Steps between C-alpha positions, in 0.01 A plus 500: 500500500531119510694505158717725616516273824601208241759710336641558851534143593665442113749753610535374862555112338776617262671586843461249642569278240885734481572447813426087459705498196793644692535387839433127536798463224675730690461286873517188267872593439572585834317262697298743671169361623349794542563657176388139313218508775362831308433311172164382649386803679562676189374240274118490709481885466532475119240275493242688730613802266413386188191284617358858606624696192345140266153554743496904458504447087197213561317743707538733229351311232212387755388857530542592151753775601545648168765778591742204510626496145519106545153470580379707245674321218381171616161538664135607486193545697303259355741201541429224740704500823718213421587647157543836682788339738628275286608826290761581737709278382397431110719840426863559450544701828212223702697199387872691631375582812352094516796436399693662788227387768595110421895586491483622852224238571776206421767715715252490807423167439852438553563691808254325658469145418899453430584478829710169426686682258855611625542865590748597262313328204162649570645824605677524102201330364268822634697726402556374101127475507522874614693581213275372245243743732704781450470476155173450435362780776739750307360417210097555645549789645747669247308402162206323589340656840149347522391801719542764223165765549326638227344864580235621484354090554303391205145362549573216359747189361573420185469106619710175488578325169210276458685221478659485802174563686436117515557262855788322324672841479375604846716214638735459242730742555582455894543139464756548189660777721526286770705213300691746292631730816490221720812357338668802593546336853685247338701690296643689786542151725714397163662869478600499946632119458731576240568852676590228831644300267331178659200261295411215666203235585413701816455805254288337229300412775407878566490574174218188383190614674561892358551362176166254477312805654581724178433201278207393650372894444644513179394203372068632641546829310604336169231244497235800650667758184460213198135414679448850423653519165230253441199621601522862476681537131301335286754288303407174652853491597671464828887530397623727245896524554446874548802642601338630842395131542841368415638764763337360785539127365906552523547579853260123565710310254771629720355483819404107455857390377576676828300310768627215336869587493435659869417094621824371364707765693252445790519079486841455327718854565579519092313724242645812700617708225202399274252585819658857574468550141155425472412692756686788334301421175165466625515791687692694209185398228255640709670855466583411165112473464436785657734750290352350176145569598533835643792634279221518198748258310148233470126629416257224612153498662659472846852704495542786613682695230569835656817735528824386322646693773359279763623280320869605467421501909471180540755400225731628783395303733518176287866537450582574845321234638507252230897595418606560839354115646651329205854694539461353883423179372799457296741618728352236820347222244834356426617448877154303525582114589292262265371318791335173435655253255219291289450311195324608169233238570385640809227677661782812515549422139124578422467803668826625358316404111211657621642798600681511189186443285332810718788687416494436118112556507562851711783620219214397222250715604745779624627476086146501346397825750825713371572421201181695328664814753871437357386491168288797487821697663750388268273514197163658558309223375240419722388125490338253768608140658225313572330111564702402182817582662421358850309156385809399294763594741348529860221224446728200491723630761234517716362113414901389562457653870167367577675110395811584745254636797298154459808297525739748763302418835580157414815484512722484840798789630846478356473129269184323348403223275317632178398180414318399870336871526342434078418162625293668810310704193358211250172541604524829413675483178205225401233807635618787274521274210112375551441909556676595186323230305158641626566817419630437148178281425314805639610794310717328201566848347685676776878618447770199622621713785150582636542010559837545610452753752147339632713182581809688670239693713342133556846367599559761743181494640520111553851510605442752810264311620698229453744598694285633773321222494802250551662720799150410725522130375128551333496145335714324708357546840146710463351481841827683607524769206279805664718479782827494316348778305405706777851478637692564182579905512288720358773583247504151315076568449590796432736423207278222358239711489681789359638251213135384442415837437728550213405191341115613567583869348748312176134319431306811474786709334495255221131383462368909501786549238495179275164434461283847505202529320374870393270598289360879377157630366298826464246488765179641536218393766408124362829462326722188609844394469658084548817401681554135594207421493299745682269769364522864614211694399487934614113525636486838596730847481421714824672833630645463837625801777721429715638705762782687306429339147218437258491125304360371180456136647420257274268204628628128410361112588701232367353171426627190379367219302155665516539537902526801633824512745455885660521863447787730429535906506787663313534863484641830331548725833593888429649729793457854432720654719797281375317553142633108406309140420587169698341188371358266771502152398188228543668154653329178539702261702479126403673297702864589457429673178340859420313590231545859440293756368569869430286740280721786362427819209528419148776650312242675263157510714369674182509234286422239779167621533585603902567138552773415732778224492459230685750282571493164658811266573522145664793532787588155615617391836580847555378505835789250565735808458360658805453187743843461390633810598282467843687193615835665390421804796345249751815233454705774545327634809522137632834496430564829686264355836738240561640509812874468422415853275370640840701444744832687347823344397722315712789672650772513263815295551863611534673637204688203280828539465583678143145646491481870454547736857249652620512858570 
């Protein structure tokens, strides 16, 4: 009965989601308050729908109801709970109806927090959102229902990929959906300005704290997705330009030239064609992402490659929503005043390189993702870009941004002098060279790059704080620095820390990669294995049951120099009901750096004697990559607590002469 309840409130959301689509635009054009009034009525209810349609499918999974087809597919008895829930949304028809939840979620949020955002523009805002609604209900409940029964009701599920039934994918998903949808709420503040045919500071304004929201979220489920591409697959790796990765990494490359872009419309009203078309972009990668991985174009360990039909589905939406904003862009882009004049040397100037540098970086990994899928449909021959591709073309892009973000806070609005913001940096010019000669006389046979991109992430690091350091007068008046600090906006700490974070994640990026140590051996109880110096040595082989799978774990201590450092477990787990084998690495944290252990079949077990391989490999600094990525999401958050964020845009000026009517 509840499922059927949840399809009910599905149906009842498409509705209302109709009638938002249709009559806010309708009293936008007319100037009827009551009609624009509608769009947040309308725009609540499709939240409270879905939210009870989303909890009906949870509830589902909670009590094992296996005459929903969706829970059967994707659950079993035996599970624990938080596996059992988190199924709702690790399948194709979970992750649409998530999907849906956090569209109308963003529309809500809207409705109710934007009061300072003029009628007419919220009222077209809601309903654009609604349109992207429309869509996307149509699609669930026409091809993809999540409510489907099964009769008679098996007694049991055929389980969750084991993979996925890990915390990093319990939490990875929402958090990715969160970022990814929540830039649809940007995407239709771009699509009802140019609609109004007004951009402005007042509107950039709006638009900021919805944008650092989705980035913020997006930025969490990345990090929480490669922490689980870590420790769950067994490669030792935690980036593998896997087209599904590279698919959610688009929409942030996007998203980040954005926010930046969004603060020179905000401070300087220019950038207003380049902002409405980021916010186009962004938005317009996320869907691209989503056709790709649910079309069946990609296989990969986390895509759903389902109906072709499905995806032809949402093929159709892609052009109507991708062609029809950019069609509205060119028509109202041109009539878009320039705004602010400014120099090349200037902090404008910076963020305009930098957004240009994002941009370039975006169209590299958009090429390396589709060119395998144009190839194979023009030819048939099936081959695979990989980390050869992106460390010769996106690597240095990336280390040319990181120099420009260390040196663009410097510089002041609309003119600068290059030479007195360099001169601010010598002592961190003489810092990254003393780094990059410590780290040469420490590992002498690492690749050139690995040096060069150890002192870029040195020079941004040293730079931001800098910066930050010079705005509360650190060195030049102490005793009075905590309270310039604490009156500084959260936004500038924010920023600095957000900076510091990249630098921070560059470091572990390019130690983990540059200077890994692996090594491999047959392993049988008392047989040992040396990386960098330390001794792992398998002491026992013991069977282990868990509650829905059965493990051959094998039993590790590591020692080094003779000294015995502590105890590892790696195992071979088997789940019967999905029939498959997940390996569950061993990881001994050392500092910043990991030594990892996993203990997987031999290719012949025959001739190995029943021994099994055991692998151990030296990951340095790679804990920086996560501490990095942690003070990315709290700058951000920071950045999105400051006050001027909060309390709502100004209210907007008279029209300029020449600048485009409103409606």
């Amino acid at each position: 009965m509840i499922a059927e309840l949840g399809h009910l409130a599905l149906t009842l959301a498409l509705a209302a989601a109709l009638v938002q689509s249709v009559l806010p635009m309708v009293g936008a054009a007319r100037g009827d308050a009551a009609l624009m009034g509608s769009a947040r009525a309308t725009a609540i209810l499709q939240a409270g729908l879905s939210g009870f349609a989303f909890a009906a499918l949870v509830n589902a999974f909670a009590v094992s109801d296996f005459s929903v087809v969706n829970v059967y597919e994707n659950s079993h008895t035996l599970k624990p709970m938080i596996f059992k829930i988190a199924a709702a949304w690790g399948s194709h028809e979970g992750s649409l109806l998530l999907w849906v939840l956090i569209l109308a979620l963003f529309g809500a949020g809207v409705a109710i927090l934007g009061a300072g955002v003029p009628e007419r523009l919220r009222a077209r805002t809601l309903a654009v959102q609604a349109w992207i609604a429309v869509g996307f209900l149509t699609f669930l409940l026409l091809t993809s229902n999540p409510f489907d029964r099964l009769d008679p009701a098996p007694l049991e599920g055929t389980d969750l990929n084991p993979l996925l039934q890990h915390v990093g994918l319990a939490l990875h998903p929402p958090l990715l959906y969160l970022g990814y949808v929540g830039l649809s709420i940007v995407f239709s503040f771009a699509v009802a300005a140019l609609i109004e045919g007004r951009v402005d500071p007042a509107w950039a304004r709006w638009v900021r704290p919805w944008t650092l929201a989705a980035w913020v979220f997006l930025t969490g489920g990345i990090a929480l997705g490669s922490w689980w591409a870590y420790s769950e697959l067994g490669w030792g790796g935690w980036w593998f330009w896997d087209p599904v990765e590279n698919v959610s990494f688009m929409p942030w490359l996007a998203a980040t030239a954005l926010l930046h872009s969004a603060i020179v419309t905000e401070k300087r009203d220019a950038f207003k064609s380049w902002t409405i078309l980021l916010a186009i972009l962004a938005f317009s990668l996320s869907l691209f992402g989503t056709f790709i991985v649910r079309s069946g174009l990609l296989t990969s360990v986390h895509a759903f490659a389902v109906d072709p039909e499905r995806g032809i589905y949402i093929l159709g939406l892609l052009v109507v929503a991708i062609g029809g904003s950019l069609a509205l862009f060119a028509v109202r882009a041109p009539a878009m005043e320039p705004g602010g004049l400014f120099r090349p040397i200037s902090r404008e100037g910076g963020l305009l390189m930098n957004n240009l540098v994002l941009g370039t970086m975006t169209g590299t990994v958009l090429f390396g993702t589709l060119y395998p899928l144009v190839l194979e449909g023009i030819t048939g021959e099936q081959i695979s870009v990989g980390a050869p591709y992106f460390d010769a073309t996106f690597v240095p892009l990336m280390l040319v941004l990181a120099v420009f973000m260390g040196l663009g806070p410097l510089l002041p609005w609309k003119r600068a002098d290059l030479a007195g913001a360099l001169a601010r940096l010598r002592v961190v010019a003489v810092l990254v060279l003393a780094v990059m000669a410590v780290v040469w006389w420490w590992r002498t046979d690492g690749p050139v790059l690995g040096l060069v991109a150890v002192g870029v992430a040195t020079w941004l690091i040293g730079a931001s704080l800098a910066e930050w350091a010079g705005r509360v007068k650190l060195f030049a008046d102490p005793g009075a620095a905590l309270r310039r600090a604490r009156s500084l906006p959260r936004a500038a700490h924010g920023m600095m820390l957000a900076h510091v974070g990249v630098g921070v994640l560059i470091l572990g990026a390019t130690a983990s990669t540059a200077w890994k140590e692996e090594a491999l051996a047959f392993a049988a109880p008392g047989t040992s294995v040396e990386v960098a110096g330390y001794t792992v040595t398998m002491t026992d082989r013991v069977r282990v049951d868990g509650p829905n799978w059965i493990a051959d774990r094998g039993v590790l201590s590591v020692s080094r120099g003779g000294e015995a450092i502590g105890d590892l477990t790696a195992e071979r787990r088997f789940y019967p009901a999905a029939n498959r084998w997940t390996t569950e690495s061993g990881i001994l944290r050392r500092g910043f750096s990991d030594l990892y252990v996993t203990v997987t079949e031999a290719v012949n077990e025959d001739a190995a004697g029943g021994a099994r391989v055991l692998r151990a490999v030296y990951e340095p600094w790679v804990n920086l990559l996560w501490i990095g990525s942690a003070m990315l999401v709290v700058g951000g958050a920071l950045s999105l607590s400051d006050r001027r964020l909060r309390v709502g845009a100004p209210r907007r000026a008279a029209p300029a002469r020449g600048a485009m009517p409103a409606e």
